mmCIF file of C-alpha atoms in Angstrom:
data_model
loop_
_atom_site.group_PDB
_atom_site.id
_atom_site.type_symbol
_atom_site.label_atom_id
_atom_site.label_comp_id
_atom_site.label_asym_id
_atom_site.label_seq_id
_atom_site.Cartn_x
_atom_site.Cartn_y
_atom_site.Cartn_z
ATOM 1 C CA MET A 1 -15.039 101.972 21.659
ATOM 2 C CA ASP A 2 -15.440 103.067 18.055
ATOM 3 C CA ARG A 3 -17.032 100.207 16.354
ATOM 4 C CA LYS A 4 -19.110 99.709 19.503
ATOM 5 C CA LEU A 5 -19.456 104.327 18.657
ATOM 6 C CA ALA A 6 -19.766 103.843 15.012
ATOM 7 C CA LEU A 7 -23.159 100.983 16.239
ATOM 8 C CA GLY A 8 -24.270 103.256 18.525
ATOM 9 C CA ILE A 9 -24.738 106.337 15.447
ATOM 10 C CA CYS A 10 -26.064 103.346 13.339
ATOM 11 C CA PHE A 11 -28.747 102.890 16.086
ATOM 12 C CA ILE A 12 -29.665 106.499 16.054
ATOM 13 C CA PHE A 13 -29.642 107.318 12.835
ATOM 14 C CA GLY A 14 -32.048 103.485 12.259
ATOM 15 C CA VAL A 15 -34.801 103.689 14.094
ATOM 16 C CA ILE A 16 -35.246 107.911 14.035
ATOM 17 C CA MET A 17 -35.347 107.074 9.433
ATOM 18 C CA PHE A 18 -37.802 104.150 10.784
ATOM 19 C CA ALA A 19 -39.955 105.969 12.883
ATOM 20 C CA GLN A 20 -40.216 109.306 11.536
ATOM 21 C CA TYR A 21 -42.266 107.775 8.935
ATOM 22 C CA PHE A 22 -44.799 106.789 10.490
ATOM 23 C CA SER A 23 -45.310 110.404 11.842
ATOM 24 C CA GLN A 24 -46.795 113.642 10.020
ATOM 25 C CA HIS A 25 -45.719 116.200 12.274
ATOM 26 C CA PRO A 26 -43.384 119.185 10.922
ATOM 27 C CA MET A 27 -40.826 118.112 13.935
ATOM 28 C CA ALA A 28 -40.361 114.507 12.320
ATOM 29 C CA ARG A 29 -41.159 115.889 8.873
ATOM 30 C CA ALA A 30 -38.397 117.975 9.557
ATOM 31 C CA VAL A 31 -35.552 115.374 11.696
ATOM 32 C CA ASN A 32 -36.201 113.952 8.112
ATOM 33 C CA GLN A 33 -35.819 117.162 5.894
ATOM 34 C CA ALA A 34 -32.913 117.759 8.483
ATOM 35 C CA VAL A 35 -30.803 113.851 7.810
ATOM 36 C CA LEU A 36 -31.091 113.498 3.979
ATOM 37 C CA GLU A 37 -29.866 116.633 3.428
ATOM 38 C CA TYR A 38 -27.392 115.466 5.605
ATOM 39 C CA TRP A 39 -27.348 112.514 3.980
ATOM 40 C CA GLN A 40 -25.756 114.442 0.284
ATOM 41 C CA ILE A 41 -23.153 116.153 2.039
ATOM 42 C CA ILE A 42 -21.993 113.499 3.987
ATOM 43 C CA PHE A 43 -22.331 111.689 0.342
ATOM 44 C CA ALA A 44 -20.662 114.246 -1.478
ATOM 45 C CA PHE A 45 -17.920 114.401 0.293
ATOM 46 C CA THR A 46 -17.217 110.753 0.604
ATOM 47 C CA LEU A 47 -16.851 111.462 -3.940
ATOM 48 C CA LEU A 48 -14.720 114.216 -2.833
ATOM 49 C CA VAL A 49 -12.715 111.289 -1.047
ATOM 50 C CA GLY A 50 -12.902 109.381 -3.942
ATOM 51 C CA VAL A 51 -11.344 111.075 -6.326
ATOM 52 C CA ALA A 52 -8.629 111.897 -4.160
ATOM 53 C CA SER A 53 -7.909 107.952 -4.263
ATOM 54 C CA PHE A 54 -8.446 108.120 -7.839
ATOM 55 C CA MET A 55 -5.444 110.581 -7.925
ATOM 56 C CA LYS A 56 -3.443 108.829 -5.610
ATOM 57 C CA SER A 57 -3.934 105.811 -7.253
ATOM 58 C CA SER A 58 -2.825 107.638 -9.860
ATOM 59 C CA PHE A 59 0.132 109.145 -9.330
ATOM 60 C CA ARG A 60 1.409 105.214 -7.657
ATOM 61 C CA LYS A 61 0.381 104.041 -11.116
ATOM 62 C CA MET A 62 2.590 106.604 -13.480
ATOM 63 C CA ARG A 63 5.767 105.071 -11.016
ATOM 64 C CA LYS A 64 4.805 102.371 -14.308
ATOM 65 C CA PRO A 65 6.670 103.911 -17.647
ATOM 66 C CA SER A 66 4.372 101.970 -19.587
ATOM 67 C CA ASP A 67 0.876 103.831 -17.751
ATOM 68 C CA ARG A 68 2.291 107.074 -17.973
ATOM 69 C CA PRO A 69 0.817 108.399 -20.664
ATOM 70 C CA TYR A 70 -2.595 106.795 -19.869
ATOM 71 C CA GLN A 71 -2.676 108.406 -15.993
ATOM 72 C CA ILE A 72 -1.847 111.705 -17.522
ATOM 73 C CA LEU A 73 -4.463 112.057 -19.712
ATOM 74 C CA GLY A 74 -6.895 110.128 -17.393
ATOM 75 C CA LEU A 75 -5.325 113.176 -14.510
ATOM 76 C CA LEU A 76 -5.556 115.880 -16.814
ATOM 77 C CA GLY A 77 -9.053 114.844 -17.705
ATOM 78 C CA LEU A 78 -10.346 115.214 -14.255
ATOM 79 C CA ILE A 79 -8.227 117.951 -13.451
ATOM 80 C CA SER A 80 -9.597 119.684 -16.565
ATOM 81 C CA MET A 81 -12.917 119.645 -15.994
ATOM 82 C CA PRO A 82 -13.196 122.344 -12.734
ATOM 83 C CA VAL A 83 -10.708 124.600 -13.672
ATOM 84 C CA LEU A 84 -12.709 124.934 -16.447
ATOM 85 C CA ALA A 85 -15.619 125.191 -14.470
ATOM 86 C CA LEU A 86 -14.212 127.611 -11.871
ATOM 87 C CA VAL A 87 -13.164 130.216 -14.814
ATOM 88 C CA TRP A 88 -16.502 130.141 -17.247
ATOM 89 C CA GLY A 89 -18.354 128.516 -15.528
ATOM 90 C CA ILE A 90 -20.938 125.637 -15.999
ATOM 91 C CA LYS A 91 -23.530 127.129 -17.790
ATOM 92 C CA ALA A 92 -25.119 125.809 -21.508
ATOM 93 C CA GLY A 93 -21.946 127.444 -23.805
ATOM 94 C CA THR A 94 -19.011 126.969 -21.745
ATOM 95 C CA PRO A 95 -15.988 125.376 -21.930
ATOM 96 C CA PHE A 96 -17.235 123.117 -19.439
ATOM 97 C CA MET A 97 -19.980 122.090 -21.126
ATOM 98 C CA TRP A 98 -17.765 122.149 -24.464
ATOM 99 C CA MET A 99 -15.868 119.330 -22.647
ATOM 100 C CA PHE A 100 -18.465 117.182 -21.272
ATOM 101 C CA GLU A 101 -20.636 117.635 -25.320
ATOM 102 C CA ASN A 102 -17.658 116.862 -27.243
ATOM 103 C CA VAL A 103 -15.528 114.712 -25.386
ATOM 104 C CA GLN A 104 -18.160 112.699 -22.416
ATOM 105 C CA ALA A 105 -20.976 111.813 -24.018
ATOM 106 C CA PRO A 106 -20.239 110.548 -27.712
ATOM 107 C CA MET A 107 -17.525 108.651 -26.174
ATOM 108 C CA GLN A 108 -19.582 107.356 -23.561
ATOM 109 C CA ALA A 109 -22.658 106.353 -26.472
ATOM 110 C CA THR A 110 -19.400 104.875 -27.923
ATOM 111 C CA VAL A 111 -18.537 102.792 -25.068
ATOM 112 C CA PHE A 112 -21.955 101.136 -24.456
ATOM 113 C CA SER A 113 -22.786 100.648 -28.068
ATOM 114 C CA LEU A 114 -19.428 98.447 -27.979
ATOM 115 C CA LEU A 115 -21.730 96.285 -26.317
ATOM 116 C CA ALA A 116 -24.158 95.162 -28.523
ATOM 117 C CA PHE A 117 -21.432 93.512 -30.420
ATOM 118 C CA PHE A 118 -19.960 91.933 -27.066
ATOM 119 C CA VAL A 119 -24.010 90.852 -26.775
ATOM 120 C CA ALA A 120 -24.272 89.225 -29.586
ATOM 121 C CA SER A 121 -20.992 87.821 -29.482
ATOM 122 C CA ALA A 122 -21.355 86.285 -26.378
ATOM 123 C CA SER A 123 -26.146 85.019 -27.490
ATOM 124 C CA PHE A 124 -24.265 83.917 -30.650
ATOM 125 C CA ARG A 125 -22.182 81.579 -28.631
ATOM 126 C CA GLY A 126 -23.999 81.157 -25.888
ATOM 127 C CA PHE A 127 -27.344 80.398 -27.508
ATOM 128 C CA ARG A 128 -27.744 76.957 -28.026
ATOM 129 C CA ALA A 129 -31.373 75.021 -27.342
ATOM 130 C CA ARG A 130 -29.944 73.014 -25.267
ATOM 131 C CA SER A 131 -32.405 72.298 -22.682
ATOM 132 C CA LEU A 132 -36.336 73.334 -21.498
ATOM 133 C CA GLN A 133 -35.300 76.434 -20.777
ATOM 134 C CA ALA A 134 -32.492 76.991 -23.193
ATOM 135 C CA ALA A 135 -35.294 77.737 -25.593
ATOM 136 C CA ILE A 136 -38.500 78.893 -23.789
ATOM 137 C CA LEU A 137 -35.023 82.104 -23.055
ATOM 138 C CA LEU A 138 -34.364 81.609 -26.871
ATOM 139 C CA GLY A 139 -37.823 81.565 -27.843
ATOM 140 C CA ALA A 140 -38.371 85.455 -26.086
ATOM 141 C CA ALA A 141 -35.504 86.828 -26.638
ATOM 142 C CA SER A 142 -35.944 85.753 -30.981
ATOM 143 C CA ILE A 143 -39.507 87.157 -30.140
ATOM 144 C CA ILE A 144 -38.951 90.460 -28.678
ATOM 145 C CA LEU A 145 -35.975 91.233 -31.149
ATOM 146 C CA LEU A 146 -37.825 90.473 -34.390
ATOM 147 C CA SER A 147 -40.838 92.431 -32.952
ATOM 148 C CA ARG A 148 -38.391 95.384 -32.420
ATOM 149 C CA SER A 149 -37.140 95.945 -35.474
ATOM 150 C CA SER A 150 -38.240 96.059 -39.017
ATOM 151 C CA LEU A 151 -38.652 92.252 -39.230
ATOM 152 C CA GLY A 152 -41.598 92.005 -37.163
ATOM 153 C CA GLY A 153 -44.088 93.565 -38.776
ATOM 154 C CA ILE A 154 -43.026 91.646 -42.502
ATOM 155 C CA VAL A 155 -42.705 88.396 -40.337
ATOM 156 C CA SER A 156 -46.980 88.097 -39.108
ATOM 157 C CA ASP A 157 -48.942 90.759 -37.241
ATOM 158 C CA TYR A 158 -49.193 88.873 -34.782
ATOM 159 C CA LEU A 159 -45.551 89.530 -34.033
ATOM 160 C CA PRO A 160 -45.749 92.939 -32.769
ATOM 161 C CA PRO A 161 -49.466 92.289 -29.522
ATOM 162 C CA VAL A 162 -47.299 88.385 -28.572
ATOM 163 C CA ALA A 163 -44.195 90.290 -28.211
ATOM 164 C CA GLU A 164 -46.530 92.809 -26.260
ATOM 165 C CA TRP A 165 -48.562 90.341 -24.565
ATOM 166 C CA ILE A 166 -45.154 88.118 -23.421
ATOM 167 C CA ARG A 167 -43.895 91.348 -21.918
ATOM 168 C CA ASN A 168 -46.210 92.677 -20.057
ATOM 169 C CA ASN A 169 -47.517 89.105 -18.021
ATOM 170 C CA PRO A 170 -45.543 86.457 -17.981
ATOM 171 C CA SER A 171 -42.350 88.297 -18.100
ATOM 172 C CA MET A 172 -43.639 90.589 -16.448
ATOM 173 C CA ALA A 173 -44.838 88.408 -13.115
ATOM 174 C CA ALA A 174 -40.940 86.424 -12.809
ATOM 175 C CA ARG A 175 -39.995 90.643 -12.383
ATOM 176 C CA ARG A 176 -42.131 90.895 -9.846
ATOM 177 C CA ALA A 177 -41.204 88.196 -7.900
ATOM 178 C CA ILE A 178 -37.860 89.492 -8.041
ATOM 179 C CA LEU A 179 -38.531 92.539 -6.953
ATOM 180 C CA ILE A 180 -40.806 91.474 -3.856
ATOM 181 C CA GLY A 181 -37.449 89.089 -3.153
ATOM 182 C CA ILE A 182 -35.375 92.019 -3.318
ATOM 183 C CA GLY A 183 -37.715 93.933 -1.672
ATOM 184 C CA LEU A 184 -38.163 91.487 1.616
ATOM 185 C CA GLY A 185 -34.215 91.571 1.504
ATOM 186 C CA SER A 186 -33.813 94.527 1.158
ATOM 187 C CA LEU A 187 -35.679 94.538 4.757
ATOM 188 C CA THR A 188 -34.264 92.100 6.693
ATOM 189 C CA THR A 189 -31.184 93.354 5.345
ATOM 190 C CA SER A 190 -31.660 97.144 6.847
ATOM 191 C CA LEU A 191 -32.712 95.558 9.662
ATOM 192 C CA ARG A 192 -29.942 93.529 10.880
ATOM 193 C CA VAL A 193 -27.977 96.464 9.670
ATOM 194 C CA ILE A 194 -30.305 98.449 12.380
ATOM 195 C CA LEU A 195 -29.196 95.664 14.839
ATOM 196 C CA GLY A 196 -26.127 95.707 14.422
ATOM 197 C CA ILE A 197 -26.206 92.419 13.235
ATOM 198 C CA GLU A 198 -24.733 93.168 9.769
ATOM 199 C CA ARG A 199 -21.546 94.470 10.541
ATOM 200 C CA THR A 200 -18.932 93.430 7.041
ATOM 201 C CA TRP A 201 -19.483 97.972 6.721
ATOM 202 C CA LEU A 202 -17.280 98.285 10.045
ATOM 203 C CA GLY A 203 -14.972 96.357 8.001
ATOM 204 C CA GLY A 204 -12.086 93.904 9.315
ATOM 205 C CA SER A 205 -14.152 91.097 11.308
ATOM 206 C CA GLN A 206 -17.306 90.329 12.531
ATOM 207 C CA ARG A 207 -16.746 90.816 15.783
ATOM 208 C CA MET B 1 -17.395 121.549 -39.715
ATOM 209 C CA ASP B 2 -16.600 122.681 -36.394
ATOM 210 C CA ILE B 3 -13.746 122.286 -33.829
ATOM 211 C CA GLY B 4 -16.300 120.554 -31.262
ATOM 212 C CA THR B 5 -17.900 117.674 -34.260
ATOM 213 C CA ILE B 6 -14.194 117.755 -35.478
ATOM 214 C CA VAL B 7 -13.265 115.979 -31.453
ATOM 215 C CA ALA B 8 -16.296 113.966 -30.885
ATOM 216 C CA GLY B 9 -15.655 112.032 -34.409
ATOM 217 C CA ILE B 10 -12.030 110.783 -34.168
ATOM 218 C CA LEU B 11 -13.090 110.086 -29.922
ATOM 219 C CA THR B 12 -16.282 108.119 -31.176
ATOM 220 C CA LEU B 13 -13.656 106.053 -33.664
ATOM 221 C CA CYS B 14 -10.343 105.798 -30.515
ATOM 222 C CA ILE B 15 -13.462 104.327 -28.703
ATOM 223 C CA LEU B 16 -14.496 101.578 -31.685
ATOM 224 C CA SER B 17 -10.641 100.914 -31.639
ATOM 225 C CA PHE B 18 -11.141 98.337 -29.502
ATOM 226 C CA LEU B 19 -13.171 95.831 -31.807
ATOM 227 C CA TYR B 20 -10.041 95.184 -33.701
ATOM 228 C CA ARG B 21 -8.148 95.131 -30.551
ATOM 229 C CA ASP B 22 -7.300 96.255 -26.793
ATOM 230 C CA ASN B 23 -5.275 99.003 -27.876
ATOM 231 C CA PRO B 24 -3.211 102.172 -26.963
ATOM 232 C CA ILE B 25 -5.295 104.735 -28.639
ATOM 233 C CA TYR B 26 -8.562 102.863 -27.068
ATOM 234 C CA LYS B 27 -6.889 102.972 -24.400
ATOM 235 C CA MET B 28 -5.643 106.904 -23.973
ATOM 236 C CA ALA B 29 -9.751 107.704 -25.028
ATOM 237 C CA GLU B 30 -11.194 104.962 -22.023
ATOM 238 C CA THR B 31 -8.743 106.607 -19.605
ATOM 239 C CA LEU B 32 -9.558 110.993 -20.510
ATOM 240 C CA LEU B 33 -12.810 109.300 -20.480
ATOM 241 C CA ILE B 34 -13.065 108.463 -16.825
ATOM 242 C CA GLY B 35 -10.955 111.490 -16.131
ATOM 243 C CA VAL B 36 -13.804 113.622 -17.547
ATOM 244 C CA SER B 37 -16.221 111.787 -15.809
ATOM 245 C CA ILE B 38 -14.985 111.585 -12.239
ATOM 246 C CA GLY B 39 -14.054 115.786 -12.595
ATOM 247 C CA TYR B 40 -17.924 116.393 -14.103
ATOM 248 C CA THR B 41 -19.912 114.076 -11.431
ATOM 249 C CA LEU B 42 -17.072 116.140 -9.166
ATOM 250 C CA VAL B 43 -18.262 119.804 -10.639
ATOM 251 C CA ILE B 44 -22.003 118.637 -10.624
ATOM 252 C CA VAL B 45 -22.066 117.477 -7.361
ATOM 253 C CA TRP B 46 -19.717 120.662 -5.539
ATOM 254 C CA SER B 47 -21.660 123.074 -7.211
ATOM 255 C CA THR B 48 -25.606 121.238 -6.924
ATOM 256 C CA THR B 49 -24.719 119.866 -2.956
ATOM 257 C CA LEU B 50 -22.083 121.537 -1.229
ATOM 258 C CA VAL B 51 -22.096 125.190 -2.021
ATOM 259 C CA ASP B 52 -25.845 125.119 -2.500
ATOM 260 C CA ILE B 53 -27.020 122.566 0.352
ATOM 261 C CA LEU B 54 -23.774 123.271 2.623
ATOM 262 C CA PHE B 55 -20.798 126.527 2.213
ATOM 263 C CA GLU B 56 -24.687 128.987 0.808
ATOM 264 C CA PRO B 57 -26.619 127.893 3.587
ATOM 265 C CA LEU B 58 -23.563 127.996 6.800
ATOM 266 C CA PHE B 59 -21.682 130.722 5.360
ATOM 267 C CA SER B 60 -23.832 133.339 3.599
ATOM 268 C CA GLU B 61 -27.019 132.156 6.165
ATOM 269 C CA SER B 62 -25.239 131.249 9.149
ATOM 270 C CA LYS B 63 -27.366 127.597 9.467
ATOM 271 C CA LEU B 64 -25.140 126.802 11.883
ATOM 272 C CA ALA B 65 -26.835 122.959 12.907
ATOM 273 C CA LEU B 66 -24.950 122.937 9.276
ATOM 274 C CA ILE B 67 -21.737 122.523 11.427
ATOM 275 C CA ILE B 68 -22.397 119.064 11.930
ATOM 276 C CA PRO B 69 -22.948 117.349 8.357
ATOM 277 C CA PHE B 70 -19.483 119.582 7.066
ATOM 278 C CA VAL B 71 -17.421 117.482 10.364
ATOM 279 C CA LEU B 72 -19.277 114.407 8.932
ATOM 280 C CA GLY B 73 -17.710 114.460 6.101
ATOM 281 C CA LEU B 74 -14.192 116.087 6.684
ATOM 282 C CA LEU B 75 -14.276 113.058 9.098
ATOM 283 C CA MET B 76 -14.040 110.978 6.247
ATOM 284 C CA PHE B 77 -11.025 112.227 4.698
ATOM 285 C CA SER B 78 -9.453 110.886 8.038
ATOM 286 C CA ARG B 79 -9.216 107.235 6.532
ATOM 287 C CA PHE B 80 -5.569 108.798 4.044
ATOM 288 C CA HIS B 81 -4.330 107.772 7.948
ATOM 289 C CA ARG B 82 -3.509 104.757 9.521
ATOM 290 C CA ARG B 83 -4.369 105.936 13.069
ATOM 291 C CA THR B 84 -7.715 108.199 11.996
ATOM 292 C CA ALA B 85 -8.894 106.509 10.071
ATOM 293 C CA SER B 86 -11.455 104.745 12.835
ATOM 294 C CA LEU B 87 -13.030 107.808 13.056
ATOM 295 C CA SER B 88 -13.691 107.210 8.797
ATOM 296 C CA LYS B 89 -16.450 104.842 10.817
ATOM 297 C CA ILE B 90 -18.916 108.227 12.607
ATOM 298 C CA PRO B 91 -19.865 109.802 9.750
ATOM 299 C CA ILE B 92 -20.013 105.660 7.617
ATOM 300 C CA ALA B 93 -22.377 104.503 10.580
ATOM 301 C CA VAL B 94 -24.805 107.508 10.110
ATOM 302 C CA LEU B 95 -25.050 107.191 6.283
ATOM 303 C CA ILE B 96 -25.512 103.144 6.360
ATOM 304 C CA GLY B 97 -27.729 104.116 9.360
ATOM 305 C CA SER B 98 -30.188 106.614 7.829
ATOM 306 C CA GLY B 99 -30.270 104.589 4.672
ATOM 307 C CA ALA B 100 -31.308 101.496 6.083
ATOM 308 C CA GLY B 101 -34.222 103.231 8.546
ATOM 309 C CA VAL B 102 -35.545 104.760 5.253
ATOM 310 C CA ALA B 103 -35.329 102.011 3.132
ATOM 311 C CA ILE B 104 -37.514 99.665 5.503
ATOM 312 C CA PRO B 105 -40.535 100.910 5.068
ATOM 313 C CA VAL B 106 -39.588 102.641 1.189
ATOM 314 C CA MET B 107 -38.983 98.517 -0.058
ATOM 315 C CA LEU B 108 -42.476 97.006 2.378
ATOM 316 C CA GLU B 109 -44.194 99.494 0.543
ATOM 317 C CA ALA B 110 -42.713 100.080 -2.419
ATOM 318 C CA ARG B 111 -40.943 96.625 -3.528
ATOM 319 C CA THR B 112 -43.310 94.807 -2.167
ATOM 320 C CA LEU B 113 -46.570 95.288 -1.434
ATOM 321 C CA LYS B 114 -47.358 97.564 -4.625
ATOM 322 C CA GLN B 115 -46.005 94.622 -6.438
ATOM 323 C CA MET B 116 -48.463 93.041 -4.634
ATOM 324 C CA SER B 117 -51.120 94.695 -4.763
ATOM 325 C CA ALA B 118 -50.697 94.400 -8.946
ATOM 326 C CA THR B 119 -50.884 90.991 -8.627
ATOM 327 C CA VAL B 120 -54.349 90.090 -6.445
ATOM 328 C CA MET B 121 -56.542 90.855 -9.061
ATOM 329 C CA PRO B 122 -59.953 88.880 -10.273
ATOM 330 C CA LEU B 123 -59.030 85.846 -12.572
ATOM 331 C CA ILE B 124 -62.975 86.883 -13.813
ATOM 332 C CA SER B 125 -63.617 88.740 -16.359
ATOM 333 C CA GLY B 126 -66.654 90.995 -16.230
ATOM 334 C CA SER B 127 -68.156 88.259 -19.387
ATOM 335 C CA GLY B 128 -67.478 85.365 -16.625
ATOM 336 C CA TRP B 129 -64.302 83.468 -18.543
ATOM 337 C CA PRO B 130 -60.841 83.684 -16.579
ATOM 338 C CA ASP B 131 -58.888 86.388 -18.436
ATOM 339 C CA ILE B 132 -55.934 84.125 -18.828
ATOM 340 C CA SER B 133 -53.606 87.487 -18.289
ATOM 341 C CA ALA B 134 -54.401 88.490 -14.482
ATOM 342 C CA LEU B 135 -54.246 83.900 -14.834
ATOM 343 C CA VAL B 136 -50.436 83.744 -16.174
ATOM 344 C CA VAL B 137 -49.721 86.626 -13.445
ATOM 345 C CA MET B 138 -50.546 84.929 -10.700
ATOM 346 C CA VAL B 139 -49.441 81.788 -11.257
ATOM 347 C CA GLY B 140 -45.888 82.660 -12.556
ATOM 348 C CA VAL B 141 -45.549 85.118 -9.065
ATOM 349 C CA VAL B 142 -45.788 82.538 -7.228
ATOM 350 C CA CYS B 143 -43.452 80.082 -9.338
ATOM 351 C CA THR B 144 -40.991 82.002 -9.471
ATOM 352 C CA LEU B 145 -41.215 83.263 -5.700
ATOM 353 C CA THR B 146 -41.223 79.132 -4.585
ATOM 354 C CA TYR B 147 -37.887 78.993 -7.235
ATOM 355 C CA PHE B 148 -36.278 81.006 -4.627
ATOM 356 C CA TYR B 149 -37.234 79.702 -1.663
ATOM 357 C CA PHE B 150 -35.003 77.128 -0.396
ATOM 358 C CA SER B 151 -35.840 76.755 2.843
ATOM 359 C CA ARG B 152 -37.840 73.738 2.068
ATOM 360 C CA GLU B 153 -36.018 70.789 -1.424
ATOM 361 C CA HIS B 154 -38.158 71.411 -4.332
ATOM 362 C CA LYS B 155 -39.570 68.112 -4.046
ATOM 363 C CA GLY B 156 -43.532 67.255 -4.874
ATOM 364 C CA VAL B 157 -45.507 70.658 -5.371
ATOM 365 C CA LEU B 158 -42.625 72.236 -4.329
ATOM 366 C CA GLY B 159 -40.198 70.771 -6.616
ATOM 367 C CA LYS B 160 -43.783 71.227 -9.686
ATOM 368 C CA SER B 161 -44.007 74.522 -8.767
ATOM 369 C CA ALA B 162 -40.431 76.703 -8.901
ATOM 370 C CA ARG B 163 -39.595 74.331 -12.408
ATOM 371 C CA LEU B 164 -42.200 76.442 -13.295
ATOM 372 C CA GLY B 165 -40.953 79.483 -12.037
ATOM 373 C CA THR B 166 -37.470 78.396 -13.511
ATOM 374 C CA TYR B 167 -39.889 78.456 -17.318
ATOM 375 C CA PHE B 168 -41.121 82.412 -15.891
ATOM 376 C CA LEU B 169 -37.419 83.327 -15.318
ATOM 377 C CA MET B 170 -35.596 82.105 -18.414
ATOM 378 C CA ILE B 171 -38.975 84.638 -20.125
ATOM 379 C CA PHE B 172 -37.436 87.446 -18.004
ATOM 380 C CA PHE B 173 -34.249 87.178 -19.274
ATOM 381 C CA GLY B 174 -35.250 86.560 -22.830
ATOM 382 C CA THR B 175 -37.548 89.817 -23.357
ATOM 383 C CA THR B 176 -34.617 91.392 -20.837
ATOM 384 C CA PHE B 177 -31.258 90.489 -22.917
ATOM 385 C CA GLY B 178 -34.060 91.407 -26.212
ATOM 386 C CA PHE B 179 -34.656 95.079 -24.738
ATOM 387 C CA THR B 180 -31.031 95.353 -24.538
ATOM 388 C CA VAL B 181 -29.566 94.356 -27.269
ATOM 389 C CA MET B 182 -32.125 96.730 -28.936
ATOM 390 C CA SER B 183 -31.674 99.649 -27.072
ATOM 391 C CA ARG B 184 -27.460 98.962 -26.756
ATOM 392 C CA MET B 185 -28.650 98.486 -31.381
ATOM 393 C CA SER B 186 -30.232 102.349 -31.212
ATOM 394 C CA THR B 187 -27.351 103.739 -29.861
ATOM 395 C CA PHE B 188 -24.895 101.731 -31.916
ATOM 396 C CA ILE B 189 -26.669 103.503 -34.914
ATOM 397 C CA GLY B 190 -26.680 106.956 -33.090
ATOM 398 C CA ARG B 191 -22.371 106.960 -33.468
ATOM 399 C CA MET B 192 -22.711 105.493 -36.927
ATOM 400 C CA GLU B 193 -25.143 107.943 -39.059
ATOM 401 C CA PHE B 194 -22.988 110.779 -36.273
ATOM 402 C CA LEU B 195 -19.847 109.693 -37.828
ATOM 403 C CA LEU B 196 -21.974 108.859 -41.041
ATOM 404 C CA THR B 197 -23.246 112.042 -41.284
ATOM 405 C CA ASP B 198 -21.915 114.985 -39.051
ATOM 406 C CA PHE B 199 -17.875 113.727 -39.054
ATOM 407 C CA LEU B 200 -17.332 111.917 -42.397
ATOM 408 C CA ARG B 201 -19.844 113.348 -44.284
ATOM 409 C CA ILE B 202 -20.718 109.855 -46.311
ATOM 410 C CA ILE B 203 -24.154 110.361 -46.243
ATOM 411 C CA LYS B 204 -25.887 114.006 -46.663
#
């Protein structure tokens, strides 16, 4: 029963949001606005559920003594941000923004920068011109890397324009084909979801 | 040196310690980052979505229609109890259904039709010579699409076209790789500059 109800609601909301795209009537616009607001609100509640779930899992992991300090630190970080926001607000210069600027942002940027090392080591191991495809991949990557570094202009004056042409033409062609594929794939998946053919989001069996 | 720079510098070093190997200092910094990031997102979503779109209009302006998404949102919490868990499928159905309904025309327009119209360009330039760039783009898009066409075996013309498509895909992967490496590298240079200039003051 609950599965049929969920499928029915999904169908109704899917058809409404699909149909309103083809209408400029103020009522259709109002429905669109209302449903988008509903969407944002429900999505915000899903985040709250996620936070509650994270806390639940952290408390469960705390039973293992070796994991306890990490879980406590994670929970402290999580709890401190709402507490700071509640007491001093979230405007510039508040402790909440101080935490964002001096704790979250530097660590996030450093984690992203670490990827440079892993990408470099992976490419060192993986980039071998064993076939024509691998050679093309290596060549394209090398041209882009050289053109974007200060070496680009030293090697050849033609390197930066060649890299730009590769980026705007052959690379763009493959990107476009991938985007067209994504578009068609999303369209068919959306249709399958609305018509109730695709039911994996309900969890459990496909029936 | 202000306390913010000291904290940011120490935490940056904690994260960079992972380059040696996975260690307790890195793990601590990592879990702190996860916690703080979740807390930050929570506060931003609470103030910009729940307060601005839901609580203010519902309780201050008495927009009673907002009770519907409020109740639907609260139903999400039914997931935590086995008996009531199935109720959470109702708000999920609203999210999935409306998202799918919006996605059909948007995906068709932005992802498919716009990309197709940008591909179909004049192949002969004003001077009467073929436009090599436009030709490369058109051949590249068609060949790459045939590579993703799995309804027929890749033999004969289709096979050759699909093979040519893989070359275009390799060029795309190569350029994407190059740009990704450069963007990560510039982030790393930024962090090093902060460490050496602002935190350790080795470079003036």
